[in-house]
C-alpha atoms as a printed R data frame, in Angstrom:
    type eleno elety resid chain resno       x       y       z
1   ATOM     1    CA   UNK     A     1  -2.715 -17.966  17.199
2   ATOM     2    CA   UNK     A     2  -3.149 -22.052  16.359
3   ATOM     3    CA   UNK     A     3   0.060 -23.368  14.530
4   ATOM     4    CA   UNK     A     4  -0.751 -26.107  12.332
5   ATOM     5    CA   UNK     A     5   1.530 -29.140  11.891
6   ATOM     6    CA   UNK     A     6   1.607 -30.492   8.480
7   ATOM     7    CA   UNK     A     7   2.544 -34.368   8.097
8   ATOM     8    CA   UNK     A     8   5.246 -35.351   5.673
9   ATOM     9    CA   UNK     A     9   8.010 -37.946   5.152
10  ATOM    10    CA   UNK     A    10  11.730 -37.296   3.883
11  ATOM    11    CA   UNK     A    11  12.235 -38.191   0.206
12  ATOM    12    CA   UNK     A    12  14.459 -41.475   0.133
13  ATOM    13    CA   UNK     A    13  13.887 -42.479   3.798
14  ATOM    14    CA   UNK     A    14  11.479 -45.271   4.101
15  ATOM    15    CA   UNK     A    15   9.044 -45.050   7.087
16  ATOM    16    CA   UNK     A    16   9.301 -47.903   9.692
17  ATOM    17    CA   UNK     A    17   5.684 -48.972   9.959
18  ATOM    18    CA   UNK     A    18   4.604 -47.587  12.723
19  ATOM    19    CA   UNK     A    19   6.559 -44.842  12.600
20  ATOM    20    CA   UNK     A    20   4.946 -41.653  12.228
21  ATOM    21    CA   UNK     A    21   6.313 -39.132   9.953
22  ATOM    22    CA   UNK     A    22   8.221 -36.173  11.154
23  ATOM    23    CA   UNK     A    23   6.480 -33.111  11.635
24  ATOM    24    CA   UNK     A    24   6.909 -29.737   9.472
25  ATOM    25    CA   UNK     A    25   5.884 -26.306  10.733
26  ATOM    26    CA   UNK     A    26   4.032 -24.106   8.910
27  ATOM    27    CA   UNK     A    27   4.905 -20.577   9.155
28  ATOM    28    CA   UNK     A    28   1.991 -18.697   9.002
29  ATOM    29    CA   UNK     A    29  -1.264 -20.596  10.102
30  ATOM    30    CA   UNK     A    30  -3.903 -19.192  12.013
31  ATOM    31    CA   UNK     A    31  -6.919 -20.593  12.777
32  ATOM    32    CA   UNK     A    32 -10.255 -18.791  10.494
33  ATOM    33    CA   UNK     A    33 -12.083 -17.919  13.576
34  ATOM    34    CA   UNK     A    34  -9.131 -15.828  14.931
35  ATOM    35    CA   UNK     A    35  -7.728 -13.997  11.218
36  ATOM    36    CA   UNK     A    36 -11.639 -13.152  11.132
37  ATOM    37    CA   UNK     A    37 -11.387 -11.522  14.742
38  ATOM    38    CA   UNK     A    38  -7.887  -9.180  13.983
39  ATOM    39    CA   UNK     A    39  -9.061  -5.643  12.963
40  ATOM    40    CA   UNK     A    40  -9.227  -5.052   9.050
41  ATOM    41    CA   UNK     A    41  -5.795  -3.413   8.080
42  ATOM    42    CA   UNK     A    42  -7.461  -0.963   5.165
43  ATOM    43    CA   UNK     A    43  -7.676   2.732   4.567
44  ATOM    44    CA   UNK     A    44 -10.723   2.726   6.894
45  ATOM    45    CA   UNK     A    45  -8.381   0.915   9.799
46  ATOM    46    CA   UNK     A    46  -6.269   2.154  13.041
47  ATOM    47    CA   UNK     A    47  -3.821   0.055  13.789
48  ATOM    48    CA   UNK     A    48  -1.785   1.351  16.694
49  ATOM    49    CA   UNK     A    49  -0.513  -1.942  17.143
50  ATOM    50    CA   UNK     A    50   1.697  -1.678  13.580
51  ATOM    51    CA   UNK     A    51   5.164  -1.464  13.210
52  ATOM    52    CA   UNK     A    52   6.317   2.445  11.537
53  ATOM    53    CA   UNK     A    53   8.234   2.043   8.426
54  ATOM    54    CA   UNK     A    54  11.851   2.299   8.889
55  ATOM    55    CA   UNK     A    55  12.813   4.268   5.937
56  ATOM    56    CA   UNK     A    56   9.941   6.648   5.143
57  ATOM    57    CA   UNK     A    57  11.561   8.631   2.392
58  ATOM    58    CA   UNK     A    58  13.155   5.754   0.396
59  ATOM    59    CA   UNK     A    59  12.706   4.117  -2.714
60  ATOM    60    CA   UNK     A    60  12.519   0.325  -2.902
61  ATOM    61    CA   UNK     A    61  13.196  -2.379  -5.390
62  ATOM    62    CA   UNK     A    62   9.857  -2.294  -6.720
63  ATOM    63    CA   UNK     A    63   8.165  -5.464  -5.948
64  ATOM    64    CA   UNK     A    64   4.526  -5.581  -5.201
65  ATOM    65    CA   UNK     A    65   2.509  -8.386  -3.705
66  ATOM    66    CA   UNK     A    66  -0.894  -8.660  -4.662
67  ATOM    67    CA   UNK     A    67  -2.946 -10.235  -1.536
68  ATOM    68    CA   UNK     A    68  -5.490 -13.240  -3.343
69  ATOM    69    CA   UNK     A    69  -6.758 -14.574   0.482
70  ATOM    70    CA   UNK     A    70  -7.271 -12.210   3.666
71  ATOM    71    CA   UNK     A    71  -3.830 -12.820   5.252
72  ATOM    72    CA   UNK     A    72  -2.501 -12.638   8.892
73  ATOM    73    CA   UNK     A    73  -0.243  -9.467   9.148
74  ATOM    74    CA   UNK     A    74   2.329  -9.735  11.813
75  ATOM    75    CA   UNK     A    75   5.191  -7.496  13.623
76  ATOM    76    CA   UNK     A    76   7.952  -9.163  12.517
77  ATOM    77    CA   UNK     A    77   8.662 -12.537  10.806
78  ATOM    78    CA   UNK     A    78   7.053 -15.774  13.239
79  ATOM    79    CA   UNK     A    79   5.501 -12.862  15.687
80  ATOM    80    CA   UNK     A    80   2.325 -11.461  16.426
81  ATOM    81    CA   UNK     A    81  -0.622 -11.177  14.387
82  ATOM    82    CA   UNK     A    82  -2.295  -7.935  14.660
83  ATOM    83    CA   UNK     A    83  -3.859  -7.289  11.769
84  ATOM    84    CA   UNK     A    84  -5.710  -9.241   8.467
85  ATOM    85    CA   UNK     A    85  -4.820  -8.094   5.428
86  ATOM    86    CA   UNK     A    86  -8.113  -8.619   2.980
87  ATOM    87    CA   UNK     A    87  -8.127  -9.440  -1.187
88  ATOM    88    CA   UNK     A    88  -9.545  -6.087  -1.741
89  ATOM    89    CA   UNK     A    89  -8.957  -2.423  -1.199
90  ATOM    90    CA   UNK     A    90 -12.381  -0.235  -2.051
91  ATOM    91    CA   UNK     A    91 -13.706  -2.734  -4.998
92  ATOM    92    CA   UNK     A    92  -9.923  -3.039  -5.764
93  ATOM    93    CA   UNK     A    93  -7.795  -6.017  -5.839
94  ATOM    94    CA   UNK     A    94  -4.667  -5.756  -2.644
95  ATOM    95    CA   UNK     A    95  -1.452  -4.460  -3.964
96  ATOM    96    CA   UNK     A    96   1.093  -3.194  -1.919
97  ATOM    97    CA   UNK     A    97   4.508  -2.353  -2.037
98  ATOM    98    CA   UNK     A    98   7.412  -5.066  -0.655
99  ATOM    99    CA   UNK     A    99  10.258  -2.705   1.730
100 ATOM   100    CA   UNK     A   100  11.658  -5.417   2.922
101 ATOM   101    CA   UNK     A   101  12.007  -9.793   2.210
102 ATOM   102    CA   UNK     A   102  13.197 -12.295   4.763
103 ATOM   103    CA   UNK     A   103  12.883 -16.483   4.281
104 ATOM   104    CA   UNK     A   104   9.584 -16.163   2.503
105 ATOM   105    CA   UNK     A   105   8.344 -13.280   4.219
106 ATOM   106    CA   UNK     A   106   7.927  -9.814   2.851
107 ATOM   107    CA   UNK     A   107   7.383  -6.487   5.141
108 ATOM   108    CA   UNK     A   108   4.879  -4.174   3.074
109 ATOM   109    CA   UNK     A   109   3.460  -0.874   3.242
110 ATOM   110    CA   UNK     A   110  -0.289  -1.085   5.206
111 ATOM   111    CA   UNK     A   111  -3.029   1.779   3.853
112 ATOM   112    CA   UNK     A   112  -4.196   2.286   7.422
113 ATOM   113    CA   UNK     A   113  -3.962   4.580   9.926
114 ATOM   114    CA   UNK     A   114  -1.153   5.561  11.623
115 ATOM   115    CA   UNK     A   115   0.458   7.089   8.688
116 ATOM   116    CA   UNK     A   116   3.954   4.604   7.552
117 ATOM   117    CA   UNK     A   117   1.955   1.509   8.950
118 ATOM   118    CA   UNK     A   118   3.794  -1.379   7.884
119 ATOM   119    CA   UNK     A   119   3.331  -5.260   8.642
120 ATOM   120    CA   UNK     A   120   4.902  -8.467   7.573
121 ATOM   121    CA   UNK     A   121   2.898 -11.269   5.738
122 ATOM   122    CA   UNK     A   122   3.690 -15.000   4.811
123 ATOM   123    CA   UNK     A   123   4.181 -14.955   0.860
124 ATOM   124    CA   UNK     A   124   3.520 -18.756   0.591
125 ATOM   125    CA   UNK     A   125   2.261 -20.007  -2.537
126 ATOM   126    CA   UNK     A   126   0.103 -18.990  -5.385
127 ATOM   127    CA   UNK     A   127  -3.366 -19.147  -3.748
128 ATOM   128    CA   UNK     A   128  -2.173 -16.707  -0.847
129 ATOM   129    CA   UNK     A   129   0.130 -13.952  -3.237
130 ATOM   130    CA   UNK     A   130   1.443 -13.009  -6.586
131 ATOM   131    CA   UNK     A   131   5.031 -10.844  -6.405
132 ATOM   132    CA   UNK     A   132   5.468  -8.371  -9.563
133 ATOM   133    CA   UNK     A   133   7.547  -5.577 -10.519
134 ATOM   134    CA   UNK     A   134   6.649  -1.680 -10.708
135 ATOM   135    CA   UNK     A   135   9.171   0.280 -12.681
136 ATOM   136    CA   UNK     A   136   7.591   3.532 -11.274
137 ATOM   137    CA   UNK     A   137   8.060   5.690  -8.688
138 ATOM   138    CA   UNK     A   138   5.511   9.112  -8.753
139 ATOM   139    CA   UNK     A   139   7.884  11.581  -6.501
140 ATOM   140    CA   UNK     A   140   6.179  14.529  -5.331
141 ATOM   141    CA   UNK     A   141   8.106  17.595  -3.857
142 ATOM   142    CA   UNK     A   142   5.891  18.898  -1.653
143 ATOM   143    CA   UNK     A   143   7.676  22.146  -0.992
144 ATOM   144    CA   UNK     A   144   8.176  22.855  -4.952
145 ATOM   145    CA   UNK     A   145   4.585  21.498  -5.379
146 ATOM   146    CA   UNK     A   146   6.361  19.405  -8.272
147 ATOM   147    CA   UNK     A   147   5.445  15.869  -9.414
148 ATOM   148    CA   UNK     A   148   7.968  13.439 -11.002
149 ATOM   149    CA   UNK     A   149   7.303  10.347 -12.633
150 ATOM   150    CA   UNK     A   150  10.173   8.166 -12.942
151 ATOM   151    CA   UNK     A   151  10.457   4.220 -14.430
152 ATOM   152    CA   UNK     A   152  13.420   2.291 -13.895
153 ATOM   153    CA   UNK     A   153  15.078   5.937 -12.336
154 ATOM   154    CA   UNK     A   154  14.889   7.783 -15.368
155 ATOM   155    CA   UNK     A   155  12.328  10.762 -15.626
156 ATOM   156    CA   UNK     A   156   9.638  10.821 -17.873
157 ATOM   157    CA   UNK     A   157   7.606  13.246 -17.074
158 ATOM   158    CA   UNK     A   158   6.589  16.142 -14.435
159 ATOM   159    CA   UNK     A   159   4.020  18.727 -13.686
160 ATOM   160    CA   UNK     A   160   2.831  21.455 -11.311
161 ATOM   161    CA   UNK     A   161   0.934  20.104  -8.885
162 ATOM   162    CA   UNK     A   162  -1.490  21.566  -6.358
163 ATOM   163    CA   UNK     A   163  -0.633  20.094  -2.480
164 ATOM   164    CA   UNK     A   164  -1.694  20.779   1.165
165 ATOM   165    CA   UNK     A   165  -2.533  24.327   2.318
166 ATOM   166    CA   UNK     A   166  -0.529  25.663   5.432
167 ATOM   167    CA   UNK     A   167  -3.331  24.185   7.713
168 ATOM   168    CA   UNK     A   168  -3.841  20.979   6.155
169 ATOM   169    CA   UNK     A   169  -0.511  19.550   4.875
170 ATOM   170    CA   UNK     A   170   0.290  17.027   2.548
171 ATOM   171    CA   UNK     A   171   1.677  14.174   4.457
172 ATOM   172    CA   UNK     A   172   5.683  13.368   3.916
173 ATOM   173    CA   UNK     A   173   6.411   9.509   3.895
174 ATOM   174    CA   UNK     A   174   6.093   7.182   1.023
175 ATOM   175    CA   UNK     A   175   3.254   5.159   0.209
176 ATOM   176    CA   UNK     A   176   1.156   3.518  -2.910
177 ATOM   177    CA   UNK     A   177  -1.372   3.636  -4.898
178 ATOM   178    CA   UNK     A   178  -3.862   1.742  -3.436
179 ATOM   179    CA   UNK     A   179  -7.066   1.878  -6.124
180 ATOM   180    CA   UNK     A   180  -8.484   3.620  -9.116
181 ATOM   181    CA   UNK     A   181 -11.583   5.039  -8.376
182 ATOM   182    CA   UNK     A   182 -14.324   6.134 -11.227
183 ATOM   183    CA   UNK     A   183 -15.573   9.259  -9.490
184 ATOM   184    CA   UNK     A   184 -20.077   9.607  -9.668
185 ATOM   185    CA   UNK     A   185 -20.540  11.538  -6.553
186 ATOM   186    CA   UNK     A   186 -18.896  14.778  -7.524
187 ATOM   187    CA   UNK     A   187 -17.547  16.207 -10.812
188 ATOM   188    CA   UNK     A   188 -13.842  17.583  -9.959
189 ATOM   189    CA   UNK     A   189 -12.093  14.751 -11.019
190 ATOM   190    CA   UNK     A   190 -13.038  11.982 -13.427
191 ATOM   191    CA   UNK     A   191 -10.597   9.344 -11.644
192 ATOM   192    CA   UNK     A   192  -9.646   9.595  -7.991
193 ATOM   193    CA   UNK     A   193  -6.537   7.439  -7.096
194 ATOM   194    CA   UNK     A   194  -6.450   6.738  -3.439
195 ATOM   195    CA   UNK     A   195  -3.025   6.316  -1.583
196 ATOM   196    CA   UNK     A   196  -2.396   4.475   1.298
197 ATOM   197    CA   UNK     A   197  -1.955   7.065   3.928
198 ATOM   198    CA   UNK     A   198  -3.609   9.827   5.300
199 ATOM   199    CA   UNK     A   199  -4.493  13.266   6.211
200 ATOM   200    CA   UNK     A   200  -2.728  14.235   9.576
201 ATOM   201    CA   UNK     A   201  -5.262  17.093  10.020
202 ATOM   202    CA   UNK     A   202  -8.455  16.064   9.282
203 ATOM   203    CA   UNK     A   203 -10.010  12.903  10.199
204 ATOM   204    CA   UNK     A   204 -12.413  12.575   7.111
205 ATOM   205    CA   UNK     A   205 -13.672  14.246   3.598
206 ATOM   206    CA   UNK     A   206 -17.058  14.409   3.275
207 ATOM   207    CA   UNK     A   207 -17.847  11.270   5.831
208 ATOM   208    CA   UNK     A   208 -15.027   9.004   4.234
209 ATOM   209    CA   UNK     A   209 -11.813   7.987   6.287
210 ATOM   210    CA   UNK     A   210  -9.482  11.141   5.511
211 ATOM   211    CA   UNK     A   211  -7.449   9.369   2.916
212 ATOM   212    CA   UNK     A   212  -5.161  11.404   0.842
213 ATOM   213    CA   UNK     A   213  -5.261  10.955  -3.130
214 ATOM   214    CA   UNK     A   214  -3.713  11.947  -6.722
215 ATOM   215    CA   UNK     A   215  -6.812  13.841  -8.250
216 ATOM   216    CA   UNK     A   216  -7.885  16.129 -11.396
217 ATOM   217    CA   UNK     A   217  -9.141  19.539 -10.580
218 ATOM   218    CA   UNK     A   218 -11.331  21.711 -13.062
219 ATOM   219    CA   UNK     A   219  -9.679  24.855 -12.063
220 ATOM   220    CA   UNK     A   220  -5.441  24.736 -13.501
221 ATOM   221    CA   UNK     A   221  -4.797  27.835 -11.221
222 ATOM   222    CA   UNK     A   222  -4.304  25.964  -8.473
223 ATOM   223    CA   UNK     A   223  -1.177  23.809 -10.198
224 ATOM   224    CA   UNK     A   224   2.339  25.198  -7.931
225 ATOM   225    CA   UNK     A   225  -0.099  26.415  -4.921
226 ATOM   226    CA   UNK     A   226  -0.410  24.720  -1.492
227 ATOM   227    CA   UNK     A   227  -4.446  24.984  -2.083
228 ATOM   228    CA   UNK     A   228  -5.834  21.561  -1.262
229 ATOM   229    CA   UNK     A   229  -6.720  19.781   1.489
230 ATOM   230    CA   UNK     A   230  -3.588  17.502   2.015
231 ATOM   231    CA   UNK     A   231  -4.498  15.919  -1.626
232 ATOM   232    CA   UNK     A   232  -2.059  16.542  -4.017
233 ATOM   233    CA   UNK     A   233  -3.910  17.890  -7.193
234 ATOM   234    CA   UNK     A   234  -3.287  17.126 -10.655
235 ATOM   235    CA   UNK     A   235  -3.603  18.581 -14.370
236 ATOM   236    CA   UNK     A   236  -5.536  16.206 -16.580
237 ATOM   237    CA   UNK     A   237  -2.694  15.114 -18.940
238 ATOM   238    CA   UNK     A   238  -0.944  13.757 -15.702
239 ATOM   239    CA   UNK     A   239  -4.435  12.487 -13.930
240 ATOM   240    CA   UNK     A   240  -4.470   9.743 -17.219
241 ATOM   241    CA   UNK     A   241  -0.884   9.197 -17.056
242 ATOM   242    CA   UNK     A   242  -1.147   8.200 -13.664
243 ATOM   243    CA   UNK     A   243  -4.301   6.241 -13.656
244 ATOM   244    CA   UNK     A   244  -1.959   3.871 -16.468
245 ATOM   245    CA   UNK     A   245   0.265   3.185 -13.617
246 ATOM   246    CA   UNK     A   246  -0.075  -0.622 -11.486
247 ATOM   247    CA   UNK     A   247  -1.573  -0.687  -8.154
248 ATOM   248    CA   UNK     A   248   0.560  -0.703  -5.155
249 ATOM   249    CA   UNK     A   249   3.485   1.496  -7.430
250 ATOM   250    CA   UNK     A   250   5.231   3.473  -4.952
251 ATOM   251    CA   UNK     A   251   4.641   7.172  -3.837
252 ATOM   252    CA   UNK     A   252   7.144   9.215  -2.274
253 ATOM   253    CA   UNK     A   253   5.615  12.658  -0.831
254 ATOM   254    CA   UNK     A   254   8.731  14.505   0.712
């Protein structure tokens, strides 16, 4: 990592000539050739290197940060890059949940691999990230195979869902949704909405990374059975409820 040194003078203090003005730190500047060189933190990434999230079954306040610029993602506040964060998740502009805010840093929720991946990024200013608000939370009980929408903690709606079978659970831990996805490939859902984590027993579907969604499904016998894959299936008045919802809006599977 290159830290840059940014040249600036004190309001009201007049520079001696000569005199050079005192030098700022920046927080988070790394040089282009190395963010280009850290592995790609999205739902197609492994990074082993990434702190786990401290609090996997907990809600947050509900800020998201949408990423505008591929950003540095680091263990901790000033530490170690290990990971670049880029502007766009599967044609789908970066939003992901804020756990945790320090001095202009914010720790989010990663969509890679391991499952509860989290990193810290430097918010800066309007060309790097834009902070928002998500009054939802979609809270799936994975053992009642029950989905709960809340906004601003009050219900407002819930269906039987379909989740993991016996050998291919649903994954516990929260996490977002990362994209909205017009499905052309197959027919079983109209919209898929990826999540940022993953299935812990297989390591794709159908060629793609393994990543666990909130999808339609023709066939509304499934809806209470643990039928799927590790996808959590939904009826179609909830699929278009859901796909209303912001990017990066928190998901709690527990």
């Amino acid at each position: 990592m290159v830290g840059a040194l940014v040249l600036t003078g004190c309001a009201g203090q007049p520079q001696l000539p000569g005199t050079p003005p005192p030098l700022v730190m920046v927080p988070d500047t790394i040089a282009a050739h190395e963010l280009a060189a850290l592995p790609e933190s999205t739902t197609f990434g492994d990074l082993a290197a990434a702190p786990s999230d401290p609090a996997p079954q907990s809600e947050t306040t509900g800020v998201v940060v949408r990423v505008k610029q591929d950003l540095a993602v680091y263990d901790a506040p000033h530490g170690r890059a290990f990971a670049r964060l880029p502007a766009t998740q599967l044609a789908n502009p970066t939003w992901v949940p804020a756990i945790a805010e320090r001095e202009g840093w914010a720790q989010v929720l990663l969509p890679s691999r391991p499952n509860g991946s989290t990193g810290w990024v430097w918010l800066g200013g309007p060309e790097r990230t834009e902070k928002a608000r998500s009054p939802y939370v979609v809270d799936v009980d994975v053992d009642k195979r029950r989905l709960v929408l809340r906004e601003n903690g009050v219900e407002t709606a819930s269906w039987d869902v379909s989740v993991g079978a016996p050998a291919s659970p649903t994954p516990r831990g929260r996490t977002f949704i990362m994209a909205a996805i017009e499905e052309t490939v197959t027919r079983y859902s109209p919209i898929i909405l990826p999540l940022g984590t993953h299935s812990e027993t297989f390591s794709t579907y159908g060629g793609g990374p393994g990543t666990v969604a909130l999808h339609g499904w023709p066939d509304a016998s499934v809806f209470g059975q643990d039928r799927s894959d590790g996808c959590v299936r939904v009826p179609p008045d909830a699929l278009r409820t859901l796909t209303s919802l912001p990017l990066g809006t928190l998901v709690l599977l527990r």
